[in-house]
XYZ file of C-alpha atoms in Angstrom:
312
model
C -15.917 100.604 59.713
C -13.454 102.966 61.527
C -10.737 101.953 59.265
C -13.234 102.382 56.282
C -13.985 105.860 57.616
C -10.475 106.848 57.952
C -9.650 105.813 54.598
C -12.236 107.982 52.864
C -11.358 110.755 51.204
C -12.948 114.112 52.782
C -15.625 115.956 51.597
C -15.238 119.135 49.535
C -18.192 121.993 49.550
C -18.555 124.411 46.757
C -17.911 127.137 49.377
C -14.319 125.483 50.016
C -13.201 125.556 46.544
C -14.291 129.080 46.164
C -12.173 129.559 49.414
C -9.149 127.750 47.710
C -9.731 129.807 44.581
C -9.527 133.396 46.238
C -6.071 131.966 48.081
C -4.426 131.048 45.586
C -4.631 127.294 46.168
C -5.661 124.518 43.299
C -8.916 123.290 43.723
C -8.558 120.567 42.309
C -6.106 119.206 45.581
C -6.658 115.729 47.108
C -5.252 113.654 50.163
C -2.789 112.382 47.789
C -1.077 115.637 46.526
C -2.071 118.059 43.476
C -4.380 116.738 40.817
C -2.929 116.281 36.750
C -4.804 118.841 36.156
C -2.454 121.354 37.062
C -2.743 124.277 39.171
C -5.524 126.909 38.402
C -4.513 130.559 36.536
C -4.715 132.190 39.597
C -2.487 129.516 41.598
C 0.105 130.337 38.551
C -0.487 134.360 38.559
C 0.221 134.008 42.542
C 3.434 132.207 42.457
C 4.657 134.359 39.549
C 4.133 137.377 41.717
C 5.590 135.801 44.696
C 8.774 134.954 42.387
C 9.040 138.608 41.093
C 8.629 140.267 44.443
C 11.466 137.802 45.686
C 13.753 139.193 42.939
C 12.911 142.478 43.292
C 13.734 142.562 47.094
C 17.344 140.407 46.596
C 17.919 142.809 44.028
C 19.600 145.952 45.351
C 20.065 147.567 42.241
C 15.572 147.762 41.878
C 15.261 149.186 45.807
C 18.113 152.553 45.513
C 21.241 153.069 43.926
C 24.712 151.552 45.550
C 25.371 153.080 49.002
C 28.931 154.586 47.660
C 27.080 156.373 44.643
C 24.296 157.891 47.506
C 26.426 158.784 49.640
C 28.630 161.141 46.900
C 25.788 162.408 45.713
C 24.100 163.497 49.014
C 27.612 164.783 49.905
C 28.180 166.813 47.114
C 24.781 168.316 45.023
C 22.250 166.355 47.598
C 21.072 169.925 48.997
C 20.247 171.073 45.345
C 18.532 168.221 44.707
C 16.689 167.980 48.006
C 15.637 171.611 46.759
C 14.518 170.644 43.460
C 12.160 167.524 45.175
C 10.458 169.414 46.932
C 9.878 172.285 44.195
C 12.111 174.876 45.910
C 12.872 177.684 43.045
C 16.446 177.845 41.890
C 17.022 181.110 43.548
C 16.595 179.046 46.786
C 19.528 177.369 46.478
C 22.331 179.924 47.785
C 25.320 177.207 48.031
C 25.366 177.054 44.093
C 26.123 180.623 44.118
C 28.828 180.237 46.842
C 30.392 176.986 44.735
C 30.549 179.852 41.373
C 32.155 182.105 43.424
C 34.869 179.804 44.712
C 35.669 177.946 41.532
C 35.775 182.219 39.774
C 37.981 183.232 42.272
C 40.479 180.014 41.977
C 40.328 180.854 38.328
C 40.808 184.257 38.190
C 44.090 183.650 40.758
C 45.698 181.594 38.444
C 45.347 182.340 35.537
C 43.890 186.654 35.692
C 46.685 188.152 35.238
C 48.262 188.284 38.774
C 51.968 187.612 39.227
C 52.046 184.587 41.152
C 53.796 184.567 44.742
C 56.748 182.842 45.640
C 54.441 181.325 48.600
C 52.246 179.722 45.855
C 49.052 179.223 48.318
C 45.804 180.468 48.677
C 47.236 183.133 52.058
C 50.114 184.363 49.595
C 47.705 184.613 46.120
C 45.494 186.957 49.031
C 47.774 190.268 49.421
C 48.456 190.336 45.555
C 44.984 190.114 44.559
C 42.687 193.044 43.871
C 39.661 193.633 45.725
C 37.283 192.619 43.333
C 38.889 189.146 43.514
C 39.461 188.840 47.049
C 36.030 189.938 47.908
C 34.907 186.673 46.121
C 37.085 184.903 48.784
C 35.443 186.674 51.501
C 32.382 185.884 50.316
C 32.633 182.057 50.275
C 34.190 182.507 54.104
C 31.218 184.656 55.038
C 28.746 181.945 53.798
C 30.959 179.068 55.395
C 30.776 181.365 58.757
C 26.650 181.791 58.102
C 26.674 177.762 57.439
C 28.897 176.853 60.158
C 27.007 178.695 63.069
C 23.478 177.494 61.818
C 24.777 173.547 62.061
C 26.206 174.561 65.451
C 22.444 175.733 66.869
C 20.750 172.623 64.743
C 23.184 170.533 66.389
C 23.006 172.054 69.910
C 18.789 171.580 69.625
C 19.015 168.069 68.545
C 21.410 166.964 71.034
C 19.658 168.687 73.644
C 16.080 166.988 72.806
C 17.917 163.473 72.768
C 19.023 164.393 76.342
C 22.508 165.041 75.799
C 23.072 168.862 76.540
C 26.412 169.528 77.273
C 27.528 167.210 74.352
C 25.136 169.088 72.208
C 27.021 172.310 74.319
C 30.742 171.145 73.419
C 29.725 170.221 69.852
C 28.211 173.913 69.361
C 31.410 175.326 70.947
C 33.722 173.431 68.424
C 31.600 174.433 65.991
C 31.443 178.134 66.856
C 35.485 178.012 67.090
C 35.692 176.838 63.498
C 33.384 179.829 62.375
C 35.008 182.600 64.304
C 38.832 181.047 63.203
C 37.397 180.967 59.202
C 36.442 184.791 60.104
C 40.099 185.391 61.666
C 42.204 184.155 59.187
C 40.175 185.979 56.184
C 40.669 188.885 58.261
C 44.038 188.699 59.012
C 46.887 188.826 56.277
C 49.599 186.161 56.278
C 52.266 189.202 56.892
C 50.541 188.585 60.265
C 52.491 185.260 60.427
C 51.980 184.447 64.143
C 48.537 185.423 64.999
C 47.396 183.958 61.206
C 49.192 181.171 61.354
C 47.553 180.574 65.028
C 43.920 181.062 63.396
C 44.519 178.751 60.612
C 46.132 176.038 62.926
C 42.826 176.246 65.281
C 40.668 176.256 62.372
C 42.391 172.987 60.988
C 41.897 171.567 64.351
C 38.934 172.254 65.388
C 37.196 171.505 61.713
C 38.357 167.987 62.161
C 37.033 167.385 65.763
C 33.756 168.736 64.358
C 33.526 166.347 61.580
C 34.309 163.323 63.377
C 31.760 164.264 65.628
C 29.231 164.655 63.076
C 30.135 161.145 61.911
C 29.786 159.827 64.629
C 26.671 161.403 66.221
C 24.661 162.092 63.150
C 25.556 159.265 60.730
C 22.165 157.952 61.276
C 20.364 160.886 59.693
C 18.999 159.902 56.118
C 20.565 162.749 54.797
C 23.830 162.883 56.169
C 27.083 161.958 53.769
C 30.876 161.167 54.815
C 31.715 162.205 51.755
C 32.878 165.371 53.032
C 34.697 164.138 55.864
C 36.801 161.718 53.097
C 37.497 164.795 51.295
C 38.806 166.992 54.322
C 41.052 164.060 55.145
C 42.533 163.811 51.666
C 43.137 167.482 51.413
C 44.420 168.022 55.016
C 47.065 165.175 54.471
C 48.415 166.298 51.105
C 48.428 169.615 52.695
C 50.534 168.600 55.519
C 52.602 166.635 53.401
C 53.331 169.266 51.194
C 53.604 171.964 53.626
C 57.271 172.887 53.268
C 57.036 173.053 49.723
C 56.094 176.369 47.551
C 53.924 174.700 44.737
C 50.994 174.163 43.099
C 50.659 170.792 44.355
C 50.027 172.666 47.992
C 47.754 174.932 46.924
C 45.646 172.115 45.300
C 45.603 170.692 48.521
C 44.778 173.744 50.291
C 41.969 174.129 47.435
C 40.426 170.563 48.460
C 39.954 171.031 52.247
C 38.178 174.900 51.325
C 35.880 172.021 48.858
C 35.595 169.662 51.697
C 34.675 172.433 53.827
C 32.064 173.796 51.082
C 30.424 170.088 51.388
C 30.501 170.292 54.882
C 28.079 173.563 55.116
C 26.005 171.886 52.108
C 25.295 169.012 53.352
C 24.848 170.336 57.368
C 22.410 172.730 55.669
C 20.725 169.270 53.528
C 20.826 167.110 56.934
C 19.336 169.282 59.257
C 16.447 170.617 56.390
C 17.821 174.432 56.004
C 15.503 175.830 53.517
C 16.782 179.500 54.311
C 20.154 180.103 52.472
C 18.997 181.246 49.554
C 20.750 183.018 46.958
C 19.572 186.379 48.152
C 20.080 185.848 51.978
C 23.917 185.241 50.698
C 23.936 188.071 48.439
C 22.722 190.464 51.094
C 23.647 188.957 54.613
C 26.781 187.165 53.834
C 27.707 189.906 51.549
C 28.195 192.698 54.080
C 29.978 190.412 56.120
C 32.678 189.817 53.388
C 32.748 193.840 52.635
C 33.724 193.626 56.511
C 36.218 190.896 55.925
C 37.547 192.689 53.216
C 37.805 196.085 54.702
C 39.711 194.069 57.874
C 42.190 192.205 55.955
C 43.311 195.601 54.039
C 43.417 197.394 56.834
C 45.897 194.970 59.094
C 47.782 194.550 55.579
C 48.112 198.058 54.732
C 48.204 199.621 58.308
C 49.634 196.965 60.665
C 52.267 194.904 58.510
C 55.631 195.738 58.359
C 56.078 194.214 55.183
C 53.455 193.005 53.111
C 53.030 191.177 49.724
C 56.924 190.236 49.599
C 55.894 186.584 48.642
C 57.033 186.554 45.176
């Protein structure tokens, strides 16, 4: 009899195949394995799904976009775009203004009219230019100054809050250096060899410690890009490997690492959610600044060089 109750199949309420029904199980299982009859349309709808979702989640391509496509586009418009998600007004967007002015005053060097200098870079194009021209200059180094000094308190705070003050301290510094060496050298004419030549040097430097630093410390934001840090790299090689030479094939490189430099601020400004450099705080702010810059760089030209503009 034990055998004979062993053997018999088990029992199935109505209440366990309505059970088996809302899970997704046939109900028409036995001891033996699934029934012919199949399993039931919601078994089938179930597995479907299940095969779908597995797709979907092997699939890269249905989650986000390759890593190397993100990452050049957070590097490069990301801030723009971070604007326009969350329904920021164009007007908000300063850096598109500053990226105008750089690509009108490269432009404008070339190919307005101005005799080109026997120094073909962006220090010799400086002295020949008129004002109106090199003002746009000063402008985009008065905005990378703004940019510069508001990643170097964002960074400072979020160091600090993770504990690590004087890093977050020495970070800030290098940062501050870059700013005030972007200020000197835009002040300071290239018949200044020496003391120019110094800032630009330090600038080079110190811009370099600061990005690998920001690779390697903030990396991990969601917003942060290498991109940037590829394209200083590129430019400042080229640049040094080009640097006895008088052609345009220098001051393309010098052109790149002021870019690089560009998506530096930009995406600093995207990383660390700056929602205050709008087109109007550049205009106004950053503006007098480069009237300052201006008004410096004539001055040592005009008043303190022995010689100036003899680059041709």
């Amino acid at each position: 009899r034990l055998g004979d109750r062993r053997d018999r199949p088990p029992r199935h309420s109505p209440r366990d195949a309505m059970v088996a029904t809302r899970s997704g199980v046939d109900t028409a299982m036995s001891p033996d394995g699934p029934s012919t009859s199949g399993p039931g349309p919601v078994a089938s709808m179930s597995r479907t799904d299940s095969r779908l979702e597995s797709l979907l989640v092997r699939d890269p391509f249905a989650r986000r976009p390759p890593r190397a496509i993100a990452c050049v586009v957070r590097g490069t418009v990301g801030e723009c775009l971070g604007h326009r998600a969350d329904k920021l007004p164009l007007w908000r967007s300063g850096m598109l203004l500053v990226v105008f002015e750089y690509v009108a005053f490269v432009a404008l060097s070339l190919w307005g009219g101005t005799p080109a200098p026997k120094n073909k870079s962006i220090c010799g194009y400086l002295e020949l230019l008129p004002d109106w021209i090199f003002f746009l200059y000063a402008h985009v180094a008065a905005a990378g100054v703004d940019c510069t000094l508001f990643q170097a308190l964002a960074v400072f705070r979020r160091e600090r809050n993770e504990g690590h003050r004087v890093f977050g301290a020495l970070r800030a510094l290098t940062l501050a250096t870059c700013a005030l060496c972007l200020a000197g050298f835009s002040a300071i004419p290239r018949c200044l060899w020496t003391a120019h030549q110094n800032a630009v040097l330090t600038w080079v430097l110190a811009t370099s410690v600061a990005m690998f630093a920001s690779f390697a410390r903030d990396r991990s934001l969601e917003r942060y890009s290498p991109f940037p840090l590829l394209a200083w790299c590129v430019g400042t090689c080229f640049c040094v490997a080009f640097y006895y030479e008088s052609s345009m094939r220098f001051y393309a490189a010098e052109a790149t690492t002021v870019v690089a430099y560009i998506l530096w601020c930009s995406n600093a400004n995207h990383a660390f959610f700056r929602a205050s450099f709008s087109v109007a705080r550049v205009a106004a702010l950053d503006g007098a600044v480069a009237l300052v810059l201006t008004g410096a760089f004539r001055y040592n030209q005009n008043r303190v060089c022995k010689v100036t503009g003899m680059w041709r």
